[in-house]
Every structure is written in structure tokens, then in C-alpha cells.
PDB file of C-alpha atoms in Angstrom:
ATOM      1  CA  TRP Q 179      -0.646  -1.152 -23.343  1.00 62.00           C
ATOM      2  CA  LEU Q 180      -0.658  -1.249 -27.337  1.00 72.00           C
ATOM      3  CA  ALA Q 181      -4.534  -1.406 -27.392  1.00 72.00           C
ATOM      4  CA  ILE Q 182      -4.918   1.663 -25.096  1.00 67.00           C
ATOM      5  CA  GLY Q 183      -1.997   3.502 -27.224  1.00 70.00           C
ATOM      6  CA  ALA Q 184      -3.841   2.535 -30.552  1.00 74.00           C
ATOM      7  CA  ALA Q 185      -7.210   3.748 -29.149  1.00 71.00           C
ATOM      8  CA  TYR Q 186      -5.567   7.111 -28.116  1.00 68.00           C
ATOM      9  CA  VAL Q 187      -3.835   7.521 -31.506  1.00 72.00           C
ATOM     10  CA  GLY Q 188      -7.082   6.596 -33.227  1.00 75.00           C
ATOM     11  CA  VAL Q 189      -9.347   8.866 -31.380  1.00 69.00           C
ATOM     12  CA  THR Q 190      -6.971  11.991 -31.777  1.00 68.00           C
ATOM     13  CA  ALA Q 191      -6.214  10.953 -35.583  1.00 69.00           C
ATOM     14  CA  ALA Q 192     -10.005  10.641 -36.148  1.00 72.00           C
ATOM     15  CA  VAL Q 193     -10.911  13.974 -34.671  1.00 66.00           C
ATOM     16  CA  GLY Q 194      -7.951  15.608 -36.600  1.00 66.00           C
ATOM     17  CA  ILE Q 195      -8.952  14.039 -39.836  1.00 69.00           C
ATOM     18  CA  ALA Q 196     -12.261  15.193 -39.320  1.00 68.00           C
ATOM     19  CA  ALA Q 197     -11.402  18.755 -38.649  1.00 64.00           C
ATOM     20  CA  ALA Q 198      -8.875  18.745 -41.665  1.00 64.00           C
ATOM     21  CA  ARG Q 199     -11.613  19.672 -44.008  1.00 66.00           C
ATOM     22  CA  ALA Q 200     -11.401  23.125 -42.656  1.00 63.00           C
ATOM     23  CA  HIS Q 201      -7.920  24.696 -42.247  1.00 69.00           C
ATOM     24  CA  VAL Q 202      -4.726  22.904 -40.794  1.00 67.00           C
ATOM     25  CA  GLU Q 203      -4.518  25.181 -37.889  1.00 70.00           C
ATOM     26  CA  VAL Q 204      -8.057  24.192 -37.050  1.00 69.00           C
ATOM     27  CA  ALA Q 205      -7.155  20.552 -37.317  1.00 67.00           C
ATOM     28  CA  VAL Q 206      -3.937  20.958 -35.233  1.00 69.00           C
ATOM     29  CA  ALA Q 207      -5.950  22.665 -32.496  1.00 73.00           C
ATOM     30  CA  VAL Q 208      -8.907  20.213 -32.472  1.00 70.00           C
ATOM     31  CA  THR Q 209      -6.400  17.291 -32.328  1.00 69.00           C
ATOM     32  CA  ILE Q 210      -4.915  18.798 -29.319  1.00 74.00           C
ATOM     33  CA  VAL Q 211      -8.136  19.323 -27.565  1.00 74.00           C
ATOM     34  CA  ALA Q 212      -9.127  15.719 -28.245  1.00 71.00           C
ATOM     35  CA  SER Q 213      -5.880  14.429 -26.919  1.00 71.00           C
ATOM     36  CA  VAL Q 214      -6.148  16.506 -23.695  1.00 76.00           C
ATOM     37  CA  LEU Q 215      -9.854  15.527 -23.231  1.00 76.00           C
ATOM     38  CA  PHE Q 216      -8.881  11.634 -23.992  1.00 73.00           C
ATOM     39  CA  GLN Q 217      -6.248  11.890 -21.011  1.00 76.00           C
ATOM     40  CA  PRO Q 218      -8.759  10.864 -18.154  1.00 79.00           C
ATOM     41  CA  LEU Q 219      -9.977   7.766 -20.032  1.00 78.00           C
ATOM     42  CA  ARG Q 220      -6.517   6.824 -21.118  1.00 74.00           C
ATOM     43  CA  ARG Q 221      -5.401   7.037 -17.322  1.00 78.00           C
ATOM     44  CA  LEU Q 222      -8.355   4.815 -16.130  1.00 80.00           C
ATOM     45  CA  LEU Q 223      -7.692   2.362 -19.015  1.00 79.00           C
ATOM     46  CA  GLN Q 224      -4.144   2.212 -17.792  1.00 77.00           C
ATOM     47  CA  ARG Q 225      -4.998   1.546 -14.198  1.00 74.00           C
ATOM     48  CA  ARG Q 226      -7.538  -1.267 -15.014  1.00 78.00           C
ATOM     49  CA  ALA Q 227      -4.996  -2.851 -17.323  1.00 77.00           C
ATOM     50  CA  ARG Q 228      -2.363  -2.651 -14.467  1.00 70.00           C
ATOM     51  CA  ASP Q 229      -4.819  -4.147 -11.991  1.00 69.00           C
ATOM     52  CA  LEU Q 230      -5.630  -6.899 -14.313  1.00 72.00           C
ATOM     53  CA  VAL Q 231      -2.071  -7.726 -14.944  1.00 69.00           C
ATOM     54  CA  TYR Q 232      -0.622  -7.227 -11.435  1.00 60.00           C
ATOM     55  CA  GLY Q 233      -3.760  -7.574  -9.164  1.00 60.00           C
ATOM     56  CA  ARG Q 234      -5.140  -4.725  -7.280  1.00 59.00           C
ATOM     57  CA  ARG Q 235      -2.719  -3.030  -4.984  1.00 61.00           C
ATOM     58  CA  THR Q 236      -4.053  -1.122  -2.131  1.00 61.00           C
ATOM     59  CA  SER Q 237      -3.646   2.448  -2.208  1.00 65.00           C
ATOM     60  CA  ARG Q 238      -1.631   4.276   0.623  1.00 66.00           C
ATOM     61  CA  ASP Q 239      -4.910   6.186   1.589  1.00 69.00           C
ATOM     62  CA  GLU Q 240      -6.885   2.967   1.977  1.00 73.00           C
ATOM     63  CA  LEU Q 241      -3.894   1.392   3.848  1.00 71.00           C
ATOM     64  CA  LEU Q 242      -3.893   4.228   6.455  1.00 71.00           C
ATOM     65  CA  ARG Q 243      -7.699   4.058   6.556  1.00 75.00           C
ATOM     66  CA  ARG Q 244      -7.536   0.553   7.519  1.00 73.00           C
ATOM     67  CA  PHE Q 245      -4.603   0.921   9.907  1.00 73.00           C
ATOM     68  CA  GLY Q 246      -6.366   3.734  11.766  1.00 73.00           C
ATOM     69  CA  ALA Q 247      -9.536   1.527  12.018  1.00 74.00           C
ATOM     70  CA  THR Q 248      -7.518  -1.175  13.243  1.00 71.00           C
ATOM     71  CA  LEU Q 249      -6.113   1.066  16.146  1.00 71.00           C
ATOM     72  CA  GLU Q 250      -9.369   2.333  16.943  1.00 69.00           C
ATOM     73  CA  HIS Q 251     -11.029  -1.081  17.528  1.00 69.00           C
ATOM     74  CA  THR Q 252      -8.308  -3.393  18.707  1.00 62.00           C
ATOM     75  CA  LEU Q 253      -6.505  -3.239  22.073  1.00 65.00           C
ATOM     76  CA  GLU Q 254      -5.297  -6.940  22.112  1.00 81.00           C
ATOM     77  CA  PRO Q 255      -1.997  -7.180  20.907  1.00 84.00           C
ATOM     78  CA  SER Q 256      -2.230 -10.453  19.067  1.00 85.00           C
ATOM     79  CA  GLU Q 257      -5.086  -9.201  17.110  1.00 85.00           C
ATOM     80  CA  LEU Q 258      -3.491  -5.730  16.537  1.00 85.00           C
ATOM     81  CA  THR Q 259      -0.191  -7.487  15.242  1.00 88.00           C
ATOM     82  CA  ALA Q 260      -2.263  -9.938  13.131  1.00 89.00           C
ATOM     83  CA  ALA Q 261      -4.286  -7.078  11.476  1.00 86.00           C
ATOM     84  CA  VAL Q 262      -1.131  -4.947  10.826  1.00 87.00           C
ATOM     85  CA  ALA Q 263       0.793  -7.921   9.322  1.00 89.00           C
ATOM     86  CA  ALA Q 264      -2.115  -8.765   6.973  1.00 86.00           C
ATOM     87  CA  THR Q 265      -2.464  -5.047   5.926  1.00 82.00           C
ATOM     88  CA  VAL Q 266       1.210  -4.565   5.220  1.00 85.00           C
ATOM     89  CA  ASP Q 267       1.323  -7.818   3.253  1.00 85.00           C
ATOM     90  CA  GLU Q 268      -1.514  -6.426   0.901  1.00 79.00           C
ATOM     91  CA  ALA Q 269      -0.375  -3.043   0.665  1.00 78.00           C
ATOM     92  CA  LEU Q 270       3.236  -3.425  -0.106  1.00 82.00           C
ATOM     93  CA  GLY Q 271       2.895  -6.501  -2.022  1.00 81.00           C
ATOM     94  CA  VAL Q 272       5.270  -8.603  -0.306  1.00 88.00           C
ATOM     95  CA  ALA Q 273       6.038 -12.237  -0.196  1.00 89.00           C
ATOM     96  CA  TRP Q 274       5.541 -12.431   3.633  1.00 93.00           C
ATOM     97  CA  VAL Q 275       5.475 -10.199   6.834  1.00 94.00           C
ATOM     98  CA  ARG Q 276       6.504 -11.173  10.397  1.00 95.00           C
ATOM     99  CA  ILE Q 277       5.957  -9.011  13.406  1.00 95.00           C
ATOM    100  CA  ARG Q 278       8.364  -9.688  16.367  1.00 94.00           C
ATOM    101  CA  VAL Q 279       7.569  -8.275  19.860  1.00 93.00           C
ATOM    102  CA  GLU Q 280      10.350  -8.586  22.540  1.00 91.00           C
ATOM    103  CA  GLY Q 281      11.905 -11.278  20.424  1.00 89.00           C
ATOM    104  CA  LYS Q 282       8.880 -13.388  20.078  1.00 93.00           C
ATOM    105  CA  VAL Q 283       6.980 -13.795  16.824  1.00 93.00           C
ATOM    106  CA  MET Q 284       3.522 -12.185  17.538  1.00 91.00           C
ATOM    107  CA  ALA Q 285       2.170 -12.390  13.858  1.00 92.00           C
ATOM    108  CA  ALA Q 286       3.200 -13.874  10.570  1.00 92.00           C
ATOM    109  CA  HIS Q 287       1.399 -13.346   7.344  1.00 90.00           C
ATOM    110  CA  GLY Q 288       2.491 -15.683   4.385  1.00 89.00           C
ATOM    111  CA  ILE Q 289       5.117 -17.317   6.348  1.00 89.00           C
ATOM    112  CA  ASP Q 290       5.268 -19.850   9.114  1.00 89.00           C
ATOM    113  CA  ALA Q 291       5.774 -18.257  12.480  1.00 87.00           C
ATOM    114  CA  ALA Q 292       8.842 -20.641  13.031  1.00 88.00           C
ATOM    115  CA  ASP Q 293      10.387 -19.849   9.693  1.00 89.00           C
ATOM    116  CA  GLU Q 294      13.643 -17.871  10.353  1.00 89.00           C
ATOM    117  CA  ARG Q 295      14.530 -16.756   6.846  1.00 90.00           C
ATOM    118  CA  PRO Q 296      16.120 -13.261   6.650  1.00 92.00           C
ATOM    119  CA  ALA Q 297      14.023 -10.127   5.993  1.00 92.00           C
ATOM    120  CA  ALA Q 298      14.371  -8.118   2.831  1.00 91.00           C
ATOM    121  CA  THR Q 299      13.678  -5.008   5.044  1.00 91.00           C
ATOM    122  CA  ALA Q 300      12.443  -4.407   8.577  1.00 93.00           C
ATOM    123  CA  ALA Q 301      11.150  -1.495  10.460  1.00 93.00           C
ATOM    124  CA  ASP Q 302      11.599  -0.807  14.086  1.00 94.00           C
ATOM    125  CA  LEU Q 303       8.378  -0.594  16.387  1.00 92.00           C
ATOM    126  CA  GLY Q 304      10.247   1.773  18.775  1.00 88.00           C
ATOM    127  CA  HIS Q 305       9.958   1.839  22.441  1.00 81.00           C
ATOM    128  CA  GLY Q 306      12.440  -1.264  22.449  1.00 86.00           C
ATOM    129  CA  LEU Q 307       9.505  -3.409  21.415  1.00 89.00           C
ATOM    130  CA  GLY Q 308      10.537  -5.240  18.301  1.00 93.00           C
ATOM    131  CA  SER Q 309      10.215  -4.826  14.485  1.00 95.00           C
ATOM    132  CA  ILE Q 310       8.012  -5.507  11.272  1.00 95.00           C
ATOM    133  CA  GLU Q 311      10.299  -7.859   8.967  1.00 95.00           C
ATOM    134  CA  CYS Q 312       9.125  -8.143   5.505  1.00 94.00           C
ATOM    135  CA  GLY Q 313      10.148 -10.488   2.679  1.00 92.00           C
ATOM    136  CA  PRO Q 314      10.918  -9.608  -0.830  1.00 90.00           C
ATOM    137  CA  ARG Q 315       8.460  -7.520  -3.046  1.00 85.00           C
ATOM    138  CA  ALA Q 316       6.327  -9.690  -5.365  1.00 75.00           C
ATOM    139  CA  GLN Q 317       7.017  -7.058  -7.984  1.00 74.00           C
ATOM    140  CA  GLY Q 318      10.162  -4.649  -8.157  1.00 73.00           C
ATOM    141  CA  LEU Q 319      12.404  -3.632  -5.527  1.00 79.00           C
ATOM    142  CA  TRP Q 320      11.769  -1.937  -2.244  1.00 81.00           C
ATOM    143  CA  ASN Q 321      11.968   1.979  -2.811  1.00 82.00           C
ATOM    144  CA  ASP Q 322      12.383   4.692  -0.275  1.00 85.00           C
ATOM    145  CA  THR Q 323       8.721   5.495  -0.276  1.00 82.00           C
ATOM    146  CA  ASP Q 324       7.693   2.117   0.843  1.00 84.00           C
ATOM    147  CA  ARG Q 325      10.397   1.810   3.470  1.00 88.00           C
ATOM    148  CA  GLN Q 326       9.371   5.126   4.871  1.00 88.00           C
ATOM    149  CA  LEU Q 327       5.664   3.941   4.848  1.00 85.00           C
ATOM    150  CA  LEU Q 328       6.649   0.735   6.690  1.00 88.00           C
ATOM    151  CA  SER Q 329       8.708   2.628   9.249  1.00 90.00           C
ATOM    152  CA  ALA Q 330       5.612   5.022   9.799  1.00 87.00           C
ATOM    153  CA  LEU Q 331       3.454   1.892  10.281  1.00 86.00           C
ATOM    154  CA  GLY Q 332       6.087   0.349  12.679  1.00 90.00           C
ATOM    155  CA  ARG Q 333       6.160   3.308  14.913  1.00 90.00           C
ATOM    156  CA  GLN Q 334       2.438   3.552  15.024  1.00 87.00           C
ATOM    157  CA  THR Q 335       2.087  -0.032  15.625  1.00 88.00           C
ATOM    158  CA  GLY Q 336       4.768   0.107  18.510  1.00 90.00           C
ATOM    159  CA  LEU Q 337       2.759   3.055  20.073  1.00 87.00           C
ATOM    160  CA  ALA Q 338      -0.290   1.081  19.955  1.00 85.00           C
ATOM    161  CA  LEU Q 339       1.035  -1.933  21.448  1.00 87.00           C
ATOM    162  CA  ARG Q 340       2.505   0.060  24.242  1.00 88.00           C
ATOM    163  CA  ASN Q 341      -0.826   1.706  24.860  1.00 84.00           C
ATOM    164  CA  ALA Q 342      -2.399  -1.668  25.084  1.00 82.00           C
ATOM    165  CA  ARG Q 343       0.242  -2.886  27.372  1.00 84.00           C
ATOM    166  CA  LEU Q 344      -0.652   0.218  29.556  1.00 86.00           C
ATOM    167  CA  ALA Q 345      -4.377  -0.401  29.362  1.00 82.00           C
ATOM    168  CA  GLY Q 346      -3.918  -4.161  30.505  1.00 82.00           C
ATOM    169  CA  GLU Q 347      -1.604  -2.934  33.413  1.00 87.00           C
ATOM    170  CA  LEU Q 348      -4.175  -0.121  34.292  1.00 88.00           C
ATOM    171  CA  GLY Q 349      -7.097  -2.809  34.193  1.00 85.00           C
ATOM    172  CA  GLU Q 350      -5.144  -5.128  36.368  1.00 89.00           C
ATOM    173  CA  ARG Q 351      -4.448  -2.512  39.062  1.00 91.00           C
ATOM    174  CA  LEU Q 352      -8.131  -1.442  39.118  1.00 91.00           C
ATOM    175  CA  GLU Q 353      -9.053  -4.887  39.686  1.00 90.00           C
ATOM    176  CA  GLN Q 354      -6.559  -5.296  42.733  1.00 89.00           C
TER     177      GLN Q 354
END
């Protein structure tokens, strides 16, 4: 962060000093323009530094794209829950994820399925199916945005599990 700040101050100061040979008003205006033009590069450098220090975190958009692709291509409940657990773990940066369906652990990521440690937060799958349970965040505390995202993923996962169950029942009836 210090290097990024020093580069920002250095660029704007150099432009301001170069323009100072004219009038002071011109130097101030040129310095402001240089500051504004340097902002995108500063943001890029900050993102890169954050990724380097904390590791790359999946964006919300990427999470939703992956989740949508998982729902499109998966009707098997065990595959679906495993993919959702891995995606939630990566996207929210949690120590572990466990998905319970009807009281049984269907998927666990970062934790053994038999491990019964308490969850830091959980989201209902809806339809009386179960829940997505998450351990503590690797960095920082749970915030409302992350809880809302987990809740939305829980509801969609529950709907997908219910649809998979209905598709299985329909397949069995067609076979009979």
C-alpha cells in the first residue's frame, strides 16, 4: 500500500512540478487531471496487491455464473451439493462448508463429514430440506451481504434438490 501511495504522489507531484513553470493555476489544474487519470491504475494496483496478500477471491458475478452452470448440468443431488459446497467455500472464504439434507450430511468441503463442530452461520435450503452450514471466515467477520448471498444460494440449492428429486420420481414412474 505504501508503494502504491508513493507512486500516486510521485506521479501527481512530478506532473505538478513540470507544470509549475507556467502559472500556479495551471500547475494545480494539471495536478488534478493527473490525479484523476492515475486512479484506474491505482485501483488496479490495489486489487493486485490485495490478491497477492489475501489470495484471489471469487467475485459475486463469477460465483453466480458457476452456480448457474452447476444447476444447468447437474441433476444428481450428491454432485450438486458437492459443487455448491466447493463454490461457497471458495467464494466466501470460509474455513469449511457442510450441506445437510434431511438431517444427513450430503457434502462437506474443508471438514470431515462426521465432524459435528458448530457452524458460524447457516442458510436454510427451504422446502424443509436442510441447510448450508459454514465455518468461520478466513478473514474478517460475516457481514449482511455475505449472509444474504448464502441465503440466496441456499434457496436456489434447495429448489434444485427438490427438482432433482421430482425428476427422479418421474423417471421411476415412467419406468413402471
